Amino acid sequence: MVSIVLVGHSPELLRGLRAMIAQSSGQVPVAIAGGTSIGNLGTSSPSIRSALKAALAAATGDGVVVLLDLGSAFLALEMALEELSPAERALVRVSPGPLVEGAVLAAIEASSGAHVDQVAAAADAAASSRKLPEGWTETGLPSGGEVARAWLRLAAARIAANRVRLGDLDAAIGDGDHGINLHRGFAAVVAGLDAGALPESAPGPFLVAVGRTLTGTVGGASGALYGRAFMRAGARLAGGGRLEATAAASALAEAVAAIAALGRARPGEKTMLDALVPAADAFRAAVDGGAGLARAAELAADAAEAGARATIPLLATKGRASYLGERSIGHEDPGAASSALLLRALADALASG
Ligand code: ADP
Ligand code: MG
């Protein structure tokens, strides 16, 4: 079987890589030559020579493929190669491939019993095999679609974990279905994501699809209101690429305006708007002040949580809770509570993204 020689400046790096290779191709012999003889970072031709010798012995005539971490290792390698016999030299291939991917792919090829030239070709080809995952931009940052998906998954988990609390809040001043309603809707969104049934690469179309799903599954006042809000926010966001903070601020403002219009409500009436309006304002103010997406979302979540708590002493004048009149006072509005959960999920998704 073809052996692999890893040449690098750091022995730790090479040992770690050897352990990675052992996971996928444990039977392939791997010799490493890293660091200098006095223990510094660097390469030394005597240690490369002994690694080559060991690898040639292990390969029993099948050949050796060498990979290097940095170009400056070529000089030490050249000196080590000069000390091999012509017969040994003829069995060695030096690959320009990237160290990690090249070594892993070469080992997989070697473990199948491939010829030394094929193993070297696998290592060489590794240079072109790396691409950014779909939905990622060249900056290495997740695209807007990625952010939106992470948000909705986290939001669904938070709604699921809080469905009893939301139900209890709604039971106090409504009919007790808010937690169950939202859980049903967000679970449907996650199911759509898992099935690959939602347009997910760009945030706009994705949020529109989320809004449609919520409208079709949540029911109640909140189904119509949140559904409309997501559809409006999605319609506002243009195509792919990164989600810009200013665009996100406008989308949030538009979503909140859509809820106010559909519900014919404004802040102070003990509804979700008491969380959402201060949140959208805080988001916009943060962005105008130069904050990035994650910071703006954090401040918006703070404002939403404060707004939700501030609904406790309010008298409900919209929705089912308004039927209770004065008795609605003293309870947190369930819709404001769920809005705060959604915004905190957005902030947390952005903070870890
Ligand atoms: P339902 O009241 O139909 O049972 P949910 O329990 O799912 O629906 O949602 C109740 C929440 O919806 C309320 O706590 C409130 O925040 C919000 N809501 C209800 N009516 C309105 C309205 N007209 N405008 C804004 N928000 C409203
Ligand atoms: Mg209800």
XYZ file of C-alpha atoms and ligand atoms in Angstrom:
381
model
C 0.000 0.000 0.000
C 1.188 3.526 -0.787
C 2.456 5.440 2.287
C 2.085 9.104 3.019
C 4.713 11.479 4.352
C 3.581 14.706 5.974
C 6.193 17.466 6.121
C 5.448 20.562 8.162
C 6.710 23.221 10.509
C 4.709 22.106 13.530
C 4.830 18.524 14.869
C 1.543 19.126 16.691
C -0.165 20.032 13.448
C 1.131 16.891 11.779
C 0.166 14.640 14.670
C -3.355 16.032 14.596
C -3.572 15.494 10.858
C -2.282 11.950 11.223
C -5.048 11.286 13.771
C -7.623 12.658 11.312
C -6.338 10.401 8.560
C -6.406 7.395 10.887
C -10.145 7.945 11.326
C -10.954 7.472 7.673
C -8.012 5.405 6.452
C -6.459 3.763 9.503
C -4.539 1.141 7.579
C -2.564 3.620 5.477
C 0.960 4.180 6.856
C 1.634 7.853 7.619
C 5.089 9.151 8.545
C 5.527 12.700 9.810
C 8.476 15.085 9.774
C 7.844 18.325 11.607
C 9.881 20.761 13.692
C 13.630 21.119 13.907
C 16.065 18.873 15.755
C 16.215 21.336 18.655
C 12.449 21.415 19.008
C 11.707 24.675 17.195
C 9.021 25.220 14.614
C 10.481 24.548 11.186
C 11.565 21.709 8.958
C 14.781 19.708 8.937
C 16.121 17.468 6.214
C 17.364 14.708 8.591
C 13.894 14.244 10.055
C 12.330 14.326 6.564
C 14.882 11.755 5.438
C 13.986 9.388 8.286
C 10.266 9.829 7.591
C 10.866 9.031 3.908
C 12.885 5.938 4.826
C 10.205 4.735 7.225
C 7.482 5.358 4.652
C 9.400 3.561 1.887
C 9.873 0.576 4.175
C 6.179 0.512 5.083
C 5.134 0.830 1.442
C 7.168 -2.231 0.404
C 7.726 -0.999 -3.127
C 4.295 0.627 -3.653
C 5.617 4.173 -3.314
C 5.266 7.269 -1.172
C 3.345 10.531 -1.571
C 4.718 13.603 0.204
C 2.645 16.618 1.228
C 4.007 19.840 2.721
C 2.436 22.575 4.763
C 4.369 25.606 3.459
C 6.479 26.279 0.395
C 9.565 26.895 2.499
C 9.578 23.192 3.419
C 10.576 22.325 -0.166
C 14.209 23.225 0.454
C 14.595 20.777 3.354
C 12.666 18.178 1.370
C 14.946 18.606 -1.628
C 18.004 17.992 0.534
C 16.414 14.869 2.025
C 15.470 13.532 -1.408
C 19.035 13.965 -2.640
C 20.168 11.508 -0.027
C 17.881 8.738 -1.296
C 19.093 6.162 -3.798
C 17.800 6.587 -7.366
C 15.615 3.503 -6.886
C 14.082 4.971 -3.735
C 13.715 8.366 -5.369
C 11.751 6.812 -8.219
C 9.112 5.661 -5.738
C 8.471 9.138 -4.280
C 5.849 11.611 -5.521
C 5.722 15.140 -4.136
C 2.254 16.713 -4.276
C 1.562 20.457 -4.481
C -1.864 19.793 -2.973
C -3.032 21.472 0.257
C -1.724 19.633 3.306
C -4.952 18.771 5.112
C -7.342 17.993 2.282
C -4.542 16.568 0.143
C -3.430 14.161 2.849
C -6.942 13.050 3.718
C -7.895 12.437 0.085
C -4.566 10.773 -0.692
C -5.005 8.415 2.242
C -8.499 7.465 1.125
C -7.134 6.743 -2.357
C -4.189 4.786 -0.939
C -6.448 2.697 1.278
C -8.208 1.408 -1.833
C -4.890 -0.003 -3.052
C -4.411 2.634 -5.765
C -1.144 3.190 -7.637
C 1.210 5.862 -6.310
C 0.443 8.130 -9.303
C -3.287 7.932 -8.595
C -2.711 8.696 -4.916
C -0.610 11.716 -5.882
C -3.297 12.842 -8.330
C -5.917 12.650 -5.572
C -3.743 14.880 -3.380
C -3.148 17.345 -6.244
C -6.861 17.576 -7.033
C -7.670 18.530 -3.452
C -6.668 22.113 -4.241
C -9.749 22.616 -6.371
C -12.171 20.554 -4.294
C -12.836 23.192 -1.684
C -15.805 25.461 -2.110
C -17.865 27.568 0.247
C -20.988 25.739 1.348
C -24.095 26.694 -0.540
C -25.629 29.881 0.819
C -22.306 31.291 2.048
C -20.703 34.402 0.653
C -17.060 34.996 -0.172
C -16.604 36.925 3.049
C -17.079 33.641 4.865
C -20.112 35.043 6.593
C -23.415 33.248 6.374
C -25.758 34.698 3.769
C -29.086 36.205 4.653
C -30.797 32.924 3.824
C -28.601 31.084 6.269
C -29.291 33.635 9.001
C -33.036 33.475 8.417
C -33.057 29.672 8.569
C -31.035 29.626 11.776
C -33.410 32.188 13.272
C -36.557 30.248 12.397
C -35.149 26.991 13.713
C -34.157 28.635 16.981
C -37.486 30.452 17.197
C -39.338 27.169 16.712
C -37.324 25.577 19.510
C -38.008 28.492 21.859
C -41.739 28.475 21.029
C -41.838 24.724 21.666
C -40.085 25.130 25.005
C -42.425 27.982 26.006
C -45.711 26.702 24.655
C -47.144 25.980 28.109
C -46.149 29.402 29.424
C -47.671 31.118 26.378
C -50.796 28.993 26.765
C -51.084 29.949 30.430
C -50.722 33.637 29.611
C -53.455 33.318 27.003
C -55.635 31.288 29.403
C -55.531 34.197 31.860
C -56.882 36.789 29.427
C -57.961 34.815 26.332
C -58.737 31.243 25.330
C -55.440 29.517 26.169
C -54.485 28.484 22.647
C -51.606 30.855 21.882
C -48.778 28.441 22.781
C -50.311 25.506 20.951
C -51.199 27.637 17.930
C -47.694 28.999 17.514
C -46.051 25.666 18.212
C -48.097 24.070 15.434
C -47.101 26.812 12.988
C -43.384 26.933 13.753
C -43.168 23.137 13.775
C -44.643 23.255 10.262
C -41.922 25.712 9.234
C -39.216 23.402 10.578
C -40.828 20.436 8.839
C -40.796 22.446 5.597
C -37.120 23.242 6.084
C -36.258 19.617 6.850
C -38.091 18.498 3.745
C -36.303 21.104 1.623
C -39.736 22.398 0.646
C -39.074 26.081 1.367
C -37.080 28.446 -0.870
C -34.223 28.867 1.523
C -31.222 30.401 -0.140
C -32.402 34.005 0.043
C -34.082 35.555 3.073
C -36.853 37.349 1.178
C -38.583 34.408 -0.497
C -37.877 32.280 2.558
C -39.647 34.673 4.934
C -42.577 34.955 2.534
C -42.886 31.161 2.592
C -42.651 31.200 6.395
C -45.470 33.738 6.501
C -47.640 31.592 4.238
C -46.951 28.544 6.366
C -47.839 30.401 9.573
C -51.009 31.816 8.057
C -52.067 28.338 7.014
C -51.261 26.548 10.266
C -51.333 28.828 13.309
C -54.935 29.969 13.287
C -56.368 32.532 15.671
C -55.597 36.208 15.581
C -51.882 35.630 15.909
C -51.773 33.327 12.843
C -53.119 36.058 10.615
C -50.990 38.764 12.231
C -47.655 36.928 12.302
C -48.305 35.398 8.885
C -48.855 38.795 7.355
C -45.824 40.216 9.164
C -43.438 37.567 7.826
C -44.824 37.911 4.309
C -44.364 41.666 4.368
C -40.863 41.437 5.814
C -39.912 38.881 3.151
C -41.367 40.963 0.345
C -39.295 43.875 1.562
C -35.968 41.999 1.472
C -34.334 41.789 -1.917
C -32.584 38.726 -3.360
C -29.573 36.889 -1.993
C -26.230 37.888 -0.547
C -25.660 39.151 2.921
C -28.460 40.515 4.996
C -27.691 44.184 5.503
C -28.614 45.822 8.794
C -30.461 48.703 7.144
C -32.545 46.313 5.032
C -33.338 44.255 8.114
C -34.428 47.383 9.994
C -36.801 48.314 7.176
C -38.157 44.782 6.953
C -38.855 44.696 10.690
C -40.531 48.117 10.568
C -42.671 46.981 7.659
C -43.670 43.777 9.447
C -44.732 45.725 12.520
C -46.653 48.238 10.422
C -48.470 45.335 8.739
C -49.582 43.978 12.112
C -50.788 47.386 13.240
C -52.746 47.839 10.013
C -54.340 44.393 10.036
C -55.136 44.487 13.753
C -56.182 48.144 13.666
C -54.134 48.529 16.800
C -51.399 50.680 18.202
C -49.083 50.459 21.212
C -50.751 50.762 24.615
C -53.628 48.414 23.790
C -52.005 45.337 25.365
C -51.076 43.445 22.206
C -47.950 42.148 20.521
C -47.409 45.671 19.240
C -46.360 46.711 22.742
C -43.307 44.486 22.276
C -42.845 44.917 18.535
C -43.061 48.684 18.117
C -40.333 49.464 20.696
C -38.285 46.604 19.231
C -38.484 47.939 15.676
C -37.676 51.444 16.935
C -34.683 50.190 18.916
C -33.450 48.192 15.910
C -33.679 51.214 13.623
C -32.022 53.529 16.163
C -29.177 51.063 16.665
C -28.606 50.699 12.921
C -28.750 54.463 12.417
C -26.128 54.727 15.149
C -23.823 52.395 13.231
C -24.578 49.105 14.996
C -24.322 45.831 13.098
C -27.129 43.318 12.701
C -26.319 41.289 15.788
C -26.100 44.285 18.120
C -29.237 45.866 16.663
C -31.137 42.621 17.139
C -29.910 42.351 20.718
C -31.160 45.845 21.541
C -34.445 45.097 19.783
C -34.871 41.935 21.860
C -34.164 43.889 25.042
C -36.798 46.442 24.049
C -39.313 43.710 23.168
C -38.847 41.995 26.517
C -39.289 45.284 28.370
C -42.346 46.067 26.235
C -43.887 42.660 26.948
C -43.412 43.118 30.707
C -44.923 46.578 30.435
C -48.209 45.085 29.130
C -48.983 43.675 32.594
C -50.690 46.806 33.997
C -52.380 47.680 30.686
C -56.064 47.367 29.906
C -56.718 45.332 26.759
C -58.720 47.109 24.111
C -58.006 44.826 21.129
C -58.453 41.107 20.531
C -60.053 38.514 22.777
C -58.494 39.958 25.932
C -60.547 43.136 25.452
C -63.712 41.134 26.291
C -62.396 40.938 29.866
C -62.252 44.706 30.271
C -60.694 45.665 33.598
C -59.987 42.009 34.395
C -57.334 41.975 31.673
C -55.211 44.206 33.890
C -52.425 42.449 35.808
C -51.482 39.864 33.155
C -48.779 39.876 30.507
C -50.115 39.783 26.964
C -49.330 36.405 25.356
C -48.727 37.888 21.906
C -46.262 40.399 23.334
C -44.529 37.547 25.149
C -44.225 35.461 21.967
C -42.983 38.483 20.009
C -40.229 38.964 22.574
C -39.300 35.279 22.215
C -39.053 35.628 18.433
C -36.823 38.684 18.667
C -34.574 37.108 21.303
C -34.214 34.093 19.006
C -33.189 36.428 16.178
C -30.606 38.122 18.395
C -29.208 34.794 19.574
C -29.115 33.348 16.052
C -27.167 36.385 14.865
C -24.851 36.339 17.876
C -23.781 32.782 17.172
C -23.799 33.123 13.349
P -56.729 34.279 19.524
O -56.831 35.544 20.295
O -57.522 34.295 18.262
O -56.958 33.072 20.383
P -53.892 33.878 19.846
O -54.241 33.435 21.211
O -53.049 32.960 19.057
O -55.195 34.200 19.015
O -53.162 35.295 19.907
C -53.539 36.280 20.835
C -52.605 37.461 20.703
O -52.791 38.105 19.451
C -52.849 38.520 21.715
O -52.139 38.274 22.921
C -52.396 39.806 21.044
O -51.032 40.059 21.307
C -52.549 39.500 19.594
N -53.699 40.215 19.029
C -54.993 39.849 19.056
N -55.730 40.762 18.413
C -54.884 41.735 17.979
C -55.075 42.960 17.246
N -56.265 43.368 16.816
N -53.962 43.667 16.975
C -52.758 43.279 17.383
N -52.547 42.141 18.069
C -53.595 41.381 18.375
Mg -55.887 32.666 22.057
